[in-house]
Amino acid sequence: MLTVNAYAAPSATEPLGPTTIERRDVGPKDVLIEIRYAGVCHSDIHTVRGDWGQITYPQVVGHEIAGIVTEVGSEVTRHAVGDRVGVGCMVNSCRECENCLAGMENYCLAGNTQTYASVDRDGTITQGGYSTHVVVVEDFVLKIPDAIPLDKAAPLLCAGITTYSPLAHWNAGPGKKVAVVGLGGLGHLAVKIAHAMGAEVTVLSRTLSKKDDGLRFGADDYRATSDPDTFADLANTFDLIVNTVSAGIDLDAYLSLLRLDGTLVNVGAPAEPLPLSVFTLFGNRRSFAGSGIGSIAETQKMLDFCAEHSIAPETELIAAEAINEAYERVLKSDVRYRFVIDIATLA
Ligand code: NAP
Ligand code: ZN
């Protein structure tokens, strides 16, 4: 066992604080990673605050992990000491269900083992990336292309793949009109990726306060959803809408913006169910869909795509002790556009 420094939530209502946690011994197929950077995803906040249900405390979160391999097990073939690597939202899956066999571990029918707050193979609760080291089975470790600095790679491991996957699945590309709802961590990467895929991109944000940024990230149009004219002007327009909002939205209003056979895919994960009228779906034969992160193979493809197209998140590097303040700023949408913890501050 390896005892490592970490930042943990002691309960749903107390601030995160410094602690130590145990990492398992490196098994034959495991990789030990010295974590350099950990992104701060809104899911981390939903999880520690109990938005999605009760969890076991203390809990270390963080599933946007980038670092360096410092030890490999005797049977490891994919990674070597010194490699620049990443870990996203999952660290294992059953490997035998229909979906795992099809290479889509993110949809493992037994439920994949999440990087944090999940029951691991050995019965312990997984602990995430706000820590100095992590031990992960090699198949769930990604290779970070040389062109992407580690601090910029971290947010791609969740925010990047979660937006890349639906954009790729629903064929965002030339001739397609794509809207991105919410310009936060996921949203700003969705804009950059959809633009690089060749789609015509519109940002739907609550106000125009981030308009210059949105246009710089590659958006062709930027509209305020607080302005009722937006919904009248853009009715029956989009082939695809990616909703990244962490809270509830009026789905019917956004669905009405889809043209014939358009799809609204929800990746935002609010605590409460979202109601919609089936009659909005009947019009224009619209679809409402969901999407959860992406497979390991697709995550590697996304990293390579971002390297090729020079796509990187806008990040603000913080010390571990600033995490509670960062959470408050995320909750106020005062983030431009992803906080990343410099894990050297935890050493
Ligand atoms: P974030 O950085 O906080 O961005 C969310 C954005 O939503 C904000 O920037 C804001 O955009 C908008 N927003 C926030 N509160 C709102 C409200 N009350 N009404 C309308 N718009 C609001 O969060 P994130 O890290 O991108 O994560 C977004 C969501 O995706 C979270 O719920 C997270 O748990 C979920 N998620 C899902 C997956 C998956 O696999 N499906 C993976 C990762 C994350 P504007 O200021 O532009 O309006
Ligand atoms: Zn995430």
GROMACS .gro file of C-alpha atoms and ligand atoms in nm:
model
  396
    1MET     CA    1   0.000   0.000   0.000
    2LEU     CA    2   0.109   0.351  -0.074
    3THR     CA    3  -0.005   0.637   0.149
    4VAL     CA    4  -0.053   0.955  -0.054
    5ASN     CA    5  -0.163   1.313   0.004
    6ALA     CA    6  -0.511   1.408  -0.110
    7TYR     CA    7  -0.792   1.662  -0.070
    8ALA     CA    8  -1.119   1.508   0.048
    9ALA     CA    9  -1.476   1.607   0.127
   10PRO     CA   10  -1.550   1.506   0.490
   11SER     CA   11  -1.927   1.538   0.436
   12ALA     CA   12  -2.183   1.691   0.199
   13THR     CA   13  -2.177   2.024   0.381
   14GLU     CA   14  -1.819   2.075   0.501
   15PRO     CA   15  -1.535   2.219   0.293
   16LEU     CA   16  -1.279   1.988   0.134
   17GLY     CA   17  -0.954   1.957   0.329
   18PRO     CA   18  -0.612   1.788   0.322
   19THR     CA   19  -0.584   1.423   0.418
   20THR     CA   20  -0.402   1.104   0.322
   21ILE     CA   21  -0.544   0.801   0.141
   22GLU     CA   22  -0.414   0.453   0.056
   23ARG     CA   23  -0.342   0.341  -0.299
   24ARG     CA   24  -0.322  -0.033  -0.367
   25ASP     CA   25   0.008  -0.206  -0.449
   26VAL     CA   26   0.083  -0.208  -0.820
   27GLY     CA   27  -0.059  -0.536  -0.956
   28PRO     CA   28   0.068  -0.717  -1.270
   29LYS     CA   29  -0.161  -0.516  -1.503
   30ASP     CA   30  -0.149  -0.188  -1.308
   31VAL     CA   31   0.020   0.143  -1.372
   32LEU     CA   32   0.124   0.384  -1.094
   33ILE     CA   33   0.074   0.744  -1.203
   34GLU     CA   34   0.226   1.049  -1.038
   35ILE     CA   35  -0.056   1.297  -1.087
   36ARG     CA   36   0.051   1.643  -1.206
   37TYR     CA   37  -0.286   1.806  -1.277
   38ALA     CA   38  -0.650   1.737  -1.191
   39GLY     CA   39  -0.938   1.924  -1.355
   40VAL     CA   40  -1.238   2.039  -1.153
   41CYS     CA   41  -1.559   1.909  -1.311
   42HIS     CA   42  -1.906   2.019  -1.202
   43SER     CA   43  -1.971   1.646  -1.145
   44ASP     CA   44  -1.717   1.660  -0.859
   45ILE     CA   45  -1.938   1.919  -0.691
   46HIS     CA   46  -2.264   1.730  -0.762
   47THR     CA   47  -2.103   1.418  -0.610
   48VAL     CA   48  -1.955   1.559  -0.289
   49ARG     CA   49  -2.269   1.764  -0.217
   50GLY     CA   50  -2.491   1.458  -0.255
   51ASP     CA   51  -2.689   1.601  -0.552
   52TRP     CA   52  -2.704   1.255  -0.711
   53GLY     CA   53  -2.760   1.060  -0.389
   54GLN     CA   54  -2.583   0.959  -0.074
   55ILE     CA   55  -2.210   0.874  -0.095
   56THR     CA   56  -1.956   0.744   0.159
   57TYR     CA   57  -1.733   1.008   0.322
   58PRO     CA   58  -1.456   1.106   0.331
   59GLN     CA   59  -1.446   1.114  -0.048
   60VAL     CA   60  -1.171   1.232  -0.282
   61VAL     CA   61  -1.310   1.335  -0.621
   62GLY     CA   62  -1.144   1.438  -0.950
   63HIS     CA   63  -1.177   1.248  -1.279
   64GLU     CA   64  -0.973   1.465  -1.512
   65ILE     CA   65  -0.629   1.329  -1.430
   66ALA     CA   66  -0.299   1.390  -1.613
   67GLY     CA   67   0.043   1.274  -1.499
   68ILE     CA   68   0.349   1.060  -1.551
   69VAL     CA   69   0.389   0.682  -1.519
   70THR     CA   70   0.634   0.601  -1.238
   71GLU     CA   71   0.591   0.225  -1.209
   72VAL     CA   72   0.432  -0.053  -1.417
   73GLY     CA   73   0.326  -0.408  -1.328
   74SER     CA   74   0.504  -0.714  -1.469
   75GLU     CA   75   0.239  -0.777  -1.738
   76VAL     CA   76   0.189  -0.418  -1.854
   77THR     CA   77   0.247  -0.372  -2.228
   78ARG     CA   78   0.069  -0.047  -2.318
   79HIS     CA   79   0.255   0.201  -2.096
   80ALA     CA   80   0.610   0.252  -1.971
   81VAL     CA   81   0.777   0.449  -1.692
   82GLY     CA   82   0.804   0.813  -1.797
   83ASP     CA   83   0.499   0.810  -2.028
   84ARG     CA   84   0.261   1.108  -2.021
   85VAL     CA   85  -0.080   0.961  -1.944
   86GLY     CA   86  -0.434   1.044  -1.843
   87VAL     CA   87  -0.728   0.890  -1.659
   88GLY     CA   88  -1.088   0.999  -1.703
   89CYS     CA   89  -1.417   0.907  -1.538
   90MET     CA   90  -1.378   0.528  -1.528
   91VAL     CA   91  -1.105   0.291  -1.412
   92ASN     CA   92  -1.255  -0.049  -1.496
   93SER     CA   93  -1.559  -0.233  -1.633
   94CYS     CA   94  -1.690  -0.591  -1.642
   95ARG     CA   95  -1.526  -0.659  -1.983
   96GLU     CA   96  -1.779  -0.935  -2.065
   97CYS     CA   97  -2.116  -0.769  -2.128
   98GLU     CA   98  -2.242  -0.692  -2.477
   99ASN     CA   99  -2.143  -0.327  -2.451
  100CYS     CA  100  -1.794  -0.392  -2.313
  101LEU     CA  101  -1.733  -0.651  -2.586
  102ALA     CA  102  -1.841  -0.389  -2.840
  103GLY     CA  103  -1.572  -0.156  -2.701
  104MET     CA  104  -1.811   0.073  -2.516
  105GLU     CA  105  -1.706   0.028  -2.154
  106ASN     CA  106  -1.872   0.358  -2.067
  107TYR     CA  107  -2.202   0.178  -2.120
  108CYS     CA  108  -2.096  -0.139  -1.930
  109LEU     CA  109  -2.419  -0.320  -1.838
  110ALA     CA  110  -2.280  -0.408  -1.496
  111GLY     CA  111  -2.193  -0.040  -1.447
  112ASN     CA  112  -1.835   0.066  -1.502
  113THR     CA  113  -1.608   0.133  -1.205
  114GLN     CA  114  -1.599   0.510  -1.177
  115THR     CA  115  -1.277   0.687  -1.086
  116TYR     CA  116  -1.433   0.800  -0.760
  117ALA     CA  117  -1.726   0.712  -0.532
  118SER     CA  118  -1.761   0.368  -0.695
  119VAL     CA  119  -1.714   0.022  -0.544
  120ASP     CA  120  -1.381  -0.113  -0.671
  121ARG     CA  121  -1.301  -0.482  -0.745
  122ASP     CA  122  -1.155  -0.518  -0.394
  123GLY     CA  123  -1.468  -0.375  -0.230
  124THR     CA  124  -1.313  -0.040  -0.138
  125ILE     CA  125  -1.457   0.291  -0.258
  126THR     CA  126  -1.258   0.446  -0.542
  127GLN     CA  127  -1.086   0.776  -0.465
  128GLY     CA  128  -1.024   1.032  -0.738
  129GLY     CA  129  -0.759   1.261  -0.874
  130TYR     CA  130  -0.729   1.535  -0.613
  131SER     CA  131  -0.429   1.335  -0.490
  132THR     CA  132  -0.062   1.287  -0.571
  133HIS     CA  133  -0.077   0.933  -0.710
  134VAL     CA  134  -0.325   0.681  -0.846
  135VAL     CA  135  -0.299   0.312  -0.941
  136VAL     CA  136  -0.506   0.217  -1.248
  137VAL     CA  137  -0.529  -0.098  -1.460
  138GLU     CA  138  -0.343  -0.023  -1.785
  139ASP     CA  139  -0.641  -0.060  -2.022
  140PHE     CA  140  -0.809   0.243  -1.864
  141VAL     CA  141  -0.504   0.470  -1.897
  142LEU     CA  142  -0.487   0.705  -2.199
  143LYS     CA  143  -0.180   0.825  -2.383
  144ILE     CA  144  -0.148   1.203  -2.395
  145PRO     CA  145  -0.015   1.328  -2.731
  146ASP     CA  146   0.310   1.527  -2.708
  147ALA     CA  147   0.138   1.834  -2.854
  148ILE     CA  148  -0.094   1.870  -2.552
  149PRO     CA  149   0.057   2.007  -2.226
  150LEU     CA  150  -0.048   1.802  -1.922
  151ASP     CA  151  -0.246   2.084  -1.758
  152LYS     CA  152  -0.447   2.127  -2.079
  153ALA     CA  153  -0.491   1.753  -2.123
  154ALA     CA  154  -0.659   1.703  -1.786
  155PRO     CA  155  -0.999   1.863  -1.872
  156LEU     CA  156  -1.013   1.672  -2.200
  157LEU     CA  157  -1.041   1.345  -2.006
  158CYS     CA  158  -1.399   1.428  -1.899
  159ALA     CA  159  -1.519   1.758  -2.047
  160GLY     CA  160  -1.350   1.682  -2.380
  161ILE     CA  161  -1.475   1.328  -2.431
  162THR     CA  162  -1.824   1.402  -2.296
  163THR     CA  163  -1.878   1.659  -2.568
  164TYR     CA  164  -1.672   1.494  -2.846
  165SER     CA  165  -1.868   1.168  -2.820
  166PRO     CA  166  -2.221   1.302  -2.891
  167LEU     CA  167  -2.088   1.546  -3.152
  168ALA     CA  168  -1.923   1.254  -3.334
  169HIS     CA  169  -2.218   1.016  -3.283
  170TRP     CA  170  -2.475   1.264  -3.419
  171ASN     CA  171  -2.244   1.361  -3.707
  172ALA     CA  172  -2.161   1.723  -3.631
  173GLY     CA  173  -1.978   1.835  -3.942
  174PRO     CA  174  -2.002   2.046  -4.256
  175GLY     CA  175  -2.359   2.146  -4.339
  176LYS     CA  176  -2.483   2.075  -3.985
  177LYS     CA  177  -2.616   2.340  -3.749
  178VAL     CA  178  -2.516   2.266  -3.390
  179ALA     CA  179  -2.615   2.460  -3.077
  180VAL     CA  180  -2.432   2.433  -2.747
  181VAL     CA  181  -2.632   2.525  -2.436
  182GLY     CA  182  -2.421   2.664  -2.148
  183LEU     CA  183  -2.069   2.802  -2.193
  184GLY     CA  184  -1.887   2.638  -1.903
  185GLY     CA  185  -1.625   2.364  -1.882
  186LEU     CA  186  -1.804   2.122  -2.113
  187GLY     CA  187  -1.970   2.390  -2.324
  188HIS     CA  188  -1.656   2.576  -2.426
  189LEU     CA  189  -1.491   2.251  -2.539
  190ALA     CA  190  -1.809   2.153  -2.725
  191VAL     CA  191  -1.783   2.480  -2.921
  192LYS     CA  192  -1.416   2.426  -3.007
  193ILE     CA  193  -1.468   2.061  -3.107
  194ALA     CA  194  -1.788   2.116  -3.309
  195HIS     CA  195  -1.617   2.403  -3.493
  196ALA     CA  196  -1.314   2.184  -3.569
  197MET     CA  197  -1.549   1.913  -3.699
  198GLY     CA  198  -1.679   2.169  -3.949
  199ALA     CA  199  -2.026   2.235  -3.808
  200GLU     CA  200  -2.192   2.578  -3.791
  201VAL     CA  201  -2.201   2.649  -3.418
  202THR     CA  202  -2.434   2.865  -3.209
  203VAL     CA  203  -2.387   2.922  -2.836
  204LEU     CA  204  -2.701   2.951  -2.625
  205SER     CA  205  -2.593   3.115  -2.299
  206ARG     CA  206  -2.805   3.295  -2.041
  207THR     CA  207  -2.653   3.634  -2.125
  208LEU     CA  208  -2.418   3.784  -2.382
  209SER     CA  209  -2.143   3.840  -2.122
  210LYS     CA  210  -1.917   3.569  -2.268
  211LYS     CA  211  -1.999   3.643  -2.633
  212ASP     CA  212  -1.647   3.753  -2.735
  213ASP     CA  213  -1.503   3.433  -2.586
  214GLY     CA  214  -1.761   3.215  -2.758
  215LEU     CA  215  -1.687   3.367  -3.097
  216ARG     CA  216  -1.312   3.330  -3.033
  217PHE     CA  217  -1.366   2.959  -2.954
  218GLY     CA  218  -1.520   2.917  -3.298
  219ALA     CA  219  -1.891   2.992  -3.260
  220ASP     CA  220  -2.062   3.145  -3.564
  221ASP     CA  221  -2.349   3.290  -3.359
  222TYR     CA  222  -2.411   3.360  -2.991
  223ARG     CA  223  -2.753   3.420  -2.837
  224ALA     CA  224  -2.885   3.504  -2.492
  225THR     CA  225  -3.152   3.263  -2.367
  226SER     CA  226  -3.277   3.534  -2.129
  227ASP     CA  227  -3.403   3.712  -2.442
  228PRO     CA  228  -3.737   3.557  -2.552
  229ASP     CA  229  -3.667   3.669  -2.913
  230THR     CA  230  -3.389   3.409  -2.926
  231PHE     CA  231  -3.643   3.125  -2.917
  232ALA     CA  232  -3.864   3.288  -3.181
  233ASP     CA  233  -3.571   3.370  -3.412
  234LEU     CA  234  -3.413   3.026  -3.392
  235ALA     CA  235  -3.726   2.804  -3.403
  236ASN     CA  236  -3.680   2.492  -3.625
  237THR     CA  237  -3.310   2.565  -3.687
  238PHE     CA  238  -3.070   2.308  -3.544
  239ASP     CA  239  -2.975   1.954  -3.642
  240LEU     CA  240  -2.818   1.895  -3.302
  241ILE     CA  241  -2.832   2.069  -2.964
  242VAL     CA  242  -2.587   1.967  -2.692
  243ASN     CA  243  -2.717   2.070  -2.349
  244THR     CA  244  -2.434   2.103  -2.097
  245VAL     CA  245  -2.630   2.288  -1.827
  246SER     CA  246  -2.580   2.159  -1.473
  247ALA     CA  247  -2.929   2.271  -1.365
  248GLY     CA  248  -3.280   2.222  -1.502
  249ILE     CA  249  -3.383   2.400  -1.821
  250ASP     CA  250  -3.716   2.436  -2.004
  251LEU     CA  251  -3.662   2.144  -2.243
  252ASP     CA  252  -3.964   2.221  -2.459
  253ALA     CA  253  -3.832   2.567  -2.537
  254TYR     CA  254  -3.498   2.423  -2.651
  255LEU     CA  255  -3.654   2.125  -2.834
  256SER     CA  256  -3.858   2.370  -3.041
  257LEU     CA  257  -3.529   2.494  -3.187
  258LEU     CA  258  -3.469   2.156  -3.360
  259ARG     CA  259  -3.545   2.119  -3.729
  260LEU     CA  260  -3.681   1.798  -3.890
  261ASP     CA  261  -3.517   1.488  -3.735
  262GLY     CA  262  -3.303   1.701  -3.506
  263THR     CA  263  -3.175   1.572  -3.172
  264LEU     CA  264  -3.127   1.742  -2.838
  265VAL     CA  265  -2.867   1.545  -2.644
  266ASN     CA  266  -2.842   1.605  -2.273
  267VAL     CA  267  -2.503   1.573  -2.110
  268GLY     CA  268  -2.576   1.810  -1.821
  269ALA     CA  269  -2.675   1.611  -1.512
  270PRO     CA  270  -2.904   1.814  -1.284
  271ALA     CA  271  -3.018   1.665  -0.956
  272GLU     CA  272  -3.389   1.680  -1.050
  273PRO     CA  273  -3.573   1.506  -1.340
  274LEU     CA  274  -3.643   1.724  -1.646
  275PRO     CA  275  -4.003   1.727  -1.775
  276LEU     CA  276  -4.090   1.760  -2.143
  277SER     CA  277  -4.405   1.749  -2.357
  278VAL     CA  278  -4.419   1.460  -2.604
  279PHE     CA  279  -4.602   1.695  -2.841
  280THR     CA  280  -4.281   1.894  -2.882
  281LEU     CA  281  -4.115   1.570  -2.995
  282PHE     CA  282  -4.396   1.494  -3.246
  283GLY     CA  283  -4.333   1.823  -3.424
  284ASN     CA  284  -4.039   1.782  -3.664
  285ARG     CA  285  -3.998   1.416  -3.548
  286ARG     CA  286  -3.752   1.544  -3.284
  287SER     CA  287  -3.541   1.325  -3.055
  288PHE     CA  288  -3.435   1.377  -2.697
  289ALA     CA  289  -3.123   1.179  -2.604
  290GLY     CA  290  -2.853   1.139  -2.343
  291SER     CA  291  -2.485   1.058  -2.365
  292GLY     CA  292  -2.235   0.947  -2.099
  293ILE     CA  293  -1.863   1.027  -2.139
  294GLY     CA  294  -1.713   0.800  -2.411
  295SER     CA  295  -1.527   0.472  -2.445
  296ILE     CA  296  -1.153   0.436  -2.387
  297ALA     CA  297  -1.090   0.397  -2.761
  298GLU     CA  298  -1.301   0.704  -2.837
  299THR     CA  299  -1.123   0.902  -2.563
  300GLN     CA  300  -0.790   0.823  -2.727
  301LYS     CA  301  -0.938   0.928  -3.063
  302MET     CA  302  -1.058   1.255  -2.906
  303LEU     CA  303  -0.711   1.328  -2.759
  304ASP     CA  304  -0.552   1.268  -3.098
  305PHE     CA  305  -0.820   1.487  -3.266
  306CYS     CA  306  -0.752   1.771  -3.019
  307ALA     CA  307  -0.377   1.742  -3.079
  308GLU     CA  308  -0.429   1.751  -3.456
  309HIS     CA  309  -0.663   2.052  -3.442
  310SER     CA  310  -0.476   2.240  -3.166
  311ILE     CA  311  -0.778   2.224  -2.937
  312ALA     CA  312  -0.711   2.293  -2.569
  313PRO     CA  313  -0.935   2.402  -2.285
  314GLU     CA  314  -0.908   2.750  -2.134
  315THR     CA  315  -0.779   2.677  -1.785
  316GLU     CA  316  -0.712   2.857  -1.457
  317LEU     CA  317  -0.448   2.680  -1.251
  318ILE     CA  318  -0.518   2.673  -0.876
  319ALA     CA  319  -0.347   2.544  -0.564
  320ALA     CA  320  -0.522   2.257  -0.386
  321GLU     CA  321  -0.610   2.482  -0.094
  322ALA     CA  322  -0.814   2.704  -0.329
  323ILE     CA  323  -1.053   2.422  -0.418
  324ASN     CA  324  -1.344   2.535  -0.199
  325GLU     CA  325  -1.333   2.885  -0.343
  326ALA     CA  326  -1.313   2.733  -0.692
  327TYR     CA  327  -1.630   2.529  -0.623
  328GLU     CA  328  -1.817   2.846  -0.525
  329ARG     CA  329  -1.699   3.016  -0.842
  330VAL     CA  330  -1.810   2.719  -1.058
  331LEU     CA  331  -2.153   2.733  -0.892
  332LYS     CA  332  -2.175   3.104  -0.981
  333SER     CA  333  -2.059   3.031  -1.340
  334ASP     CA  334  -1.754   3.244  -1.261
  335VAL     CA  335  -1.509   3.006  -1.430
  336ARG     CA  336  -1.313   3.076  -1.749
  337TYR     CA  337  -1.347   2.792  -1.833
  338ARG     CA  338  -1.199   2.509  -1.626
  339PHE     CA  339  -1.017   2.512  -1.293
  340VAL     CA  340  -0.721   2.275  -1.284
  341ILE     CA  341  -0.546   2.183  -0.960
  342ASP     CA  342  -0.167   2.198  -0.970
  343ILE     CA  343  -0.098   1.876  -0.779
  344ALA     CA  344   0.254   1.998  -0.690
  345THR     CA  345   0.072   2.207  -0.426
  346LEU     CA  346  -0.041   1.881  -0.257
  347ALA     CA  347   0.303   1.722  -0.235
  348NAP     P1  348  -1.999   2.426  -1.558
  348NAP     O1  349  -1.858   2.458  -1.595
  348NAP     O2  350  -2.053   2.477  -1.429
  348NAP     O3  351  -2.091   2.474  -1.681
  348NAP     C1  352  -2.231   2.467  -1.676
  348NAP     C2  353  -2.289   2.584  -1.754
  348NAP     O4  354  -2.430   2.574  -1.746
  348NAP     C3  355  -2.258   2.720  -1.695
  348NAP     O5  356  -2.139   2.773  -1.744
  348NAP     C4  357  -2.377   2.803  -1.739
  348NAP     O6  358  -2.357   2.852  -1.871
  348NAP     C5  359  -2.490   2.703  -1.744
  348NAP     N1  360  -2.576   2.711  -1.624
  348NAP     C6  361  -2.540   2.691  -1.495
  348NAP     N2  362  -2.646   2.706  -1.414
  348NAP     C7  363  -2.752   2.734  -1.493
  348NAP     C8  364  -2.890   2.758  -1.468
  348NAP     N3  365  -2.940   2.756  -1.344
  348NAP     N4  366  -2.969   2.782  -1.576
  348NAP     C9  367  -2.917   2.785  -1.700
  348NAP     N5  368  -2.788   2.764  -1.729
  348NAP    C10  369  -2.707   2.739  -1.627
  348NAP     O7  370  -2.021   2.268  -1.552
  348NAP     P2  371  -1.950   2.151  -1.638
  348NAP     O8  372  -1.833   2.099  -1.562
  348NAP     O9  373  -1.937   2.195  -1.778
  348NAP    O10  374  -2.061   2.036  -1.629
  348NAP    C11  375  -2.190   2.058  -1.684
  348NAP    C12  376  -2.283   1.945  -1.648
  348NAP    O11  377  -2.245   1.827  -1.720
  348NAP    C13  378  -2.283   1.905  -1.501
  348NAP    O12  379  -2.416   1.876  -1.461
  348NAP    C14  380  -2.199   1.779  -1.499
  348NAP    O13  381  -2.226   1.695  -1.389
  348NAP    C15  382  -2.240   1.717  -1.629
  348NAP     N6  383  -2.147   1.616  -1.683
  348NAP    C16  384  -2.202   1.509  -1.747
  348NAP    C17  385  -2.120   1.415  -1.805
  348NAP    C18  386  -2.178   1.301  -1.883
  348NAP    O14  387  -2.109   1.201  -1.905
  348NAP     N7  388  -2.301   1.314  -1.932
  348NAP    C19  389  -1.981   1.428  -1.795
  348NAP    C20  390  -1.930   1.541  -1.732
  348NAP    C21  391  -2.014   1.634  -1.676
  348NAP     P3  392  -2.392   3.005  -1.914
  348NAP    O15  393  -2.327   3.091  -1.808
  348NAP    O16  394  -2.326   3.016  -2.046
  348NAP    O17  395  -2.539   3.019  -1.920
  349ZN      ZN  396  -1.653   1.527  -1.527
   0.00000   0.00000   0.00000
